[in-house]
Amino acid sequence: MKPIHLFLIFFSVFITVSGCVSERGEPGTYDNETENLSYEGESLTPIAQQRNNAIRGTQYIDRESYRLQVDGLVENPLNLNYEEITGLPQTSKVVDLNCVEGWSFTAKWTGVRIEDLFEKAGAMENATTVIFYSADGYSTSLDKDYLLENDIILAYRLNDVTLPPDRGFPLQLVAENKYGYKWAKWIVRIELSDSPYRGYWEERGYNNTADVGGPELERRE
Ligand SMILES: Nc1nc2c(c(=O)[nH]1)N[C@H]1C(S)=C(S)[C@@H](COP(=O)(O)O)O[C@H]1N2
Ligand SMILES: [Mo]
């Protein structure tokens, strides 16, 4: 066998092996962090198999300069950095994300309870609607009561891995039992309001209630 043939054999074996071990999101690791694939007896979908959706592609947010603004009907508007957010009491739960396109996945989400942020900000009694604004110009809203009654969290970890950029780093809303378009990613501002609001997809005909299993589209006069 000529040296060149030996080289080609070694080279193709190398490509095959390295392709297997370095594949992003292989169960067990994700970008050098340990990904857990079960939690409290529930199986989680590996991040590599989770779908992903965005109106303008991935937003890359700088961790150092990032700030989350909480304003509107609050006594003390907040302007929190990443460490201040991740330093607040932490909650984890397993929740399914269901997109109206027909796909879904199950993941462990870890983050901060919206209720804790509202307490810190001094949310006013007359606030009824909460509007989430994202770095890509996306927005959506949910009722304040829904967020409080369901212990809704803003996640900064997914299957125990830092929320990846394409998935909304630093924060994605875990809008349990609501369609995927309520799960705002790359959140930069939360506004408390006393009037109804229609976000990006809601303005384009999607149901503003967005309960999973309920109507996806809404007829508007
Ligand atoms: N900022 C922002 N958030 C967003 C979107 C978007 O385009 N921009 N798409 C929504 C839709 S339609 C879905 S289904 C989910 C998908 O979340 P994932 O990419 O983490 O799976 O993100 C939601 N949040
Ligand atoms: Mo979606």
XYZ file of C-alpha atoms and ligand atoms in Angstrom:
246
model
C 0.000 0.000 0.000
C 1.299 3.424 -0.985
C 1.805 5.998 1.802
C -0.825 8.193 0.237
C -3.408 5.399 0.611
C -2.481 4.872 4.246
C -2.815 8.599 4.802
C -6.242 8.672 3.178
C -7.441 5.786 5.347
C -6.213 7.462 8.534
C -7.624 10.772 7.429
C -11.115 9.402 6.777
C -11.119 7.511 10.086
C -10.079 10.721 11.848
C -12.866 12.724 10.200
C -15.459 10.094 11.137
C -14.361 9.816 14.767
C -13.946 13.546 15.353
C -17.340 14.142 13.732
C -18.899 11.801 16.273
C -17.284 13.037 19.443
C -17.381 16.752 18.776
C -20.951 16.910 17.548
C -22.663 19.807 19.258
C -25.298 18.768 21.721
C -24.444 15.083 21.973
C -26.433 13.830 24.988
C -24.423 14.472 28.110
C -22.628 17.626 27.013
C -23.485 20.835 25.226
C -20.809 23.405 24.432
C -18.571 22.013 27.208
C -21.292 22.121 29.851
C -22.973 19.041 31.297
C -26.441 18.600 29.882
C -28.827 16.577 32.006
C -31.377 14.448 30.206
C -33.654 13.624 33.111
C -34.998 15.498 36.102
C -37.232 14.254 38.897
C -37.993 11.084 36.903
C -38.923 12.923 33.698
C -37.000 12.480 30.420
C -35.794 15.631 28.732
C -35.318 16.245 25.009
C -31.589 16.785 24.246
C -30.943 20.393 23.211
C -29.544 19.149 19.874
C -32.986 17.689 19.102
C -34.977 20.703 20.222
C -36.407 22.929 17.509
C -35.756 26.611 17.394
C -37.523 29.575 15.897
C -36.850 33.299 15.466
C -38.092 36.143 13.255
C -34.639 37.596 12.588
C -32.220 34.811 13.473
C -29.973 34.466 16.507
C -29.255 37.550 18.632
C -25.836 37.584 20.280
C -26.139 39.474 23.562
C -23.077 40.568 25.489
C -23.231 39.274 29.044
C -21.289 42.219 30.523
C -23.311 45.056 29.033
C -26.684 43.277 29.200
C -29.410 44.917 31.325
C -32.986 43.823 32.008
C -35.330 46.752 32.454
C -38.570 46.347 34.447
C -40.807 49.404 34.224
C -44.310 50.760 33.618
C -46.728 50.378 36.537
C -44.073 49.724 39.192
C -42.942 51.692 42.257
C -39.213 51.085 41.619
C -38.172 50.535 38.010
C -35.384 47.940 37.779
C -32.268 47.829 35.657
C -30.600 44.495 36.444
C -27.370 43.004 35.149
C -26.813 39.289 34.480
C -25.275 38.563 37.901
C -28.084 40.363 39.722
C -30.651 38.238 37.883
C -28.892 34.903 38.389
C -28.252 35.856 42.039
C -31.981 35.939 42.814
C -33.671 32.794 44.233
C -33.615 30.059 41.590
C -36.390 27.677 40.497
C -36.316 24.677 38.149
C -39.155 22.899 36.403
C -39.851 20.579 33.491
C -42.066 22.248 30.893
C -43.031 21.445 27.270
C -42.729 24.065 24.554
C -45.401 23.690 21.838
C -45.025 25.724 18.657
C -48.077 26.313 16.449
C -46.000 24.845 13.588
C -46.719 21.478 15.198
C -43.461 20.597 16.962
C -42.766 20.383 20.673
C -40.102 19.283 23.134
C -39.661 18.737 26.853
C -36.928 20.503 28.815
C -35.769 21.455 32.268
C -35.830 25.215 32.717
C -34.037 27.049 35.507
C -34.386 30.701 36.320
C -36.021 33.427 38.314
C -39.678 33.661 39.248
C -41.446 36.637 37.646
C -43.156 37.100 41.019
C -39.784 37.823 42.658
C -39.018 40.462 40.029
C -42.452 42.032 40.522
C -41.921 42.136 44.266
C -38.534 43.790 43.824
C -40.014 46.319 41.394
C -43.096 46.990 43.487
C -45.670 46.006 40.863
C -48.789 48.135 41.201
C -52.221 46.641 41.875
C -53.740 48.186 38.750
C -51.259 46.461 36.407
C -53.091 43.755 34.450
C -50.913 43.104 31.404
C -47.215 42.323 31.226
C -45.368 43.083 27.992
C -42.067 41.388 27.108
C -39.753 43.154 24.651
C -36.854 41.360 22.956
C -33.568 42.431 21.414
C -34.729 41.401 17.919
C -37.758 43.715 18.007
C -40.091 40.859 18.965
C -42.676 41.355 21.685
C -45.519 39.507 23.345
C -47.731 39.919 26.405
C -49.423 37.864 29.101
C -51.862 38.581 31.918
C -50.198 39.436 35.217
C -52.486 36.971 37.037
C -51.452 34.100 34.725
C -47.765 34.799 35.453
C -48.303 34.875 39.227
C -50.770 31.982 39.554
C -48.569 29.610 37.526
C -45.212 30.527 39.077
C -43.906 31.490 35.651
C -40.143 31.857 35.389
C -37.619 33.612 33.185
C -35.085 30.908 32.342
C -31.326 31.368 32.072
C -30.521 27.641 32.047
C -31.871 24.864 29.801
C -31.297 21.200 30.765
C -28.746 22.658 33.248
C -26.747 24.341 30.463
C -26.445 28.143 30.136
C -29.239 29.194 27.777
C -27.526 29.101 24.334
C -27.533 32.251 22.116
C -29.899 30.726 19.553
C -32.298 29.873 22.350
C -32.568 33.322 23.835
C -29.500 34.045 25.987
C -29.669 35.522 28.512
C -33.414 35.035 29.201
C -36.372 33.155 27.755
C -39.858 33.313 29.221
C -41.127 29.831 30.147
C -44.780 30.434 29.292
C -46.127 27.122 30.562
C -49.274 25.884 28.757
C -49.050 28.726 26.245
C -48.022 28.357 22.578
C -44.376 28.965 21.686
C -44.941 32.523 20.447
C -45.501 33.581 24.087
C -42.007 32.258 25.027
C -40.123 35.505 24.379
C -36.343 35.075 23.945
C -33.534 37.673 24.371
C -35.765 39.669 26.735
C -34.467 43.189 27.424
C -37.515 44.889 28.893
C -40.630 43.961 30.871
C -43.380 46.564 31.034
C -46.364 46.405 33.379
C -49.453 47.977 31.888
C -53.172 48.360 32.510
C -54.287 47.908 28.902
C -54.337 44.933 26.525
C -51.414 44.516 24.117
C -50.829 42.456 20.982
C -47.298 41.297 20.281
C -45.516 40.437 17.018
C -47.470 37.284 16.091
C -50.647 38.314 17.900
C -50.786 41.447 15.727
C -50.532 39.155 12.714
C -53.600 37.134 13.669
C -52.425 34.706 16.340
C -54.630 34.266 19.384
C -53.694 36.566 22.238
C -54.643 33.965 24.870
C -52.524 31.233 23.212
C -53.551 28.349 25.479
C -52.022 25.081 24.242
C -54.876 23.075 22.707
C -56.950 26.216 22.183
C -57.401 28.236 18.980
C -54.208 29.343 17.246
C -55.723 32.092 15.160
C -58.110 34.813 16.202
C -60.757 36.505 14.143
C -60.617 40.246 14.650
C -63.167 42.798 13.517
N -37.358 37.319 20.630
C -38.025 36.316 20.063
N -38.596 35.398 20.858
C -39.288 34.362 20.311
C -39.438 34.238 18.909
C -38.803 35.222 18.091
O -38.863 35.182 16.857
N -38.109 36.236 18.707
N -40.161 33.172 18.386
C -41.141 32.531 19.276
C -41.651 31.271 18.761
S -42.789 31.341 17.489
C -41.336 30.058 19.307
S -42.056 28.621 18.818
C -40.336 29.983 20.395
C -39.274 28.946 20.068
O -38.378 28.869 21.121
P -37.027 28.057 20.922
O -36.317 28.669 19.760
O -36.323 28.216 22.213
O -37.427 26.640 20.638
O -39.692 31.231 20.623
C -40.570 32.312 20.664
N -39.838 33.449 21.134
Mo -43.687 29.191 17.261
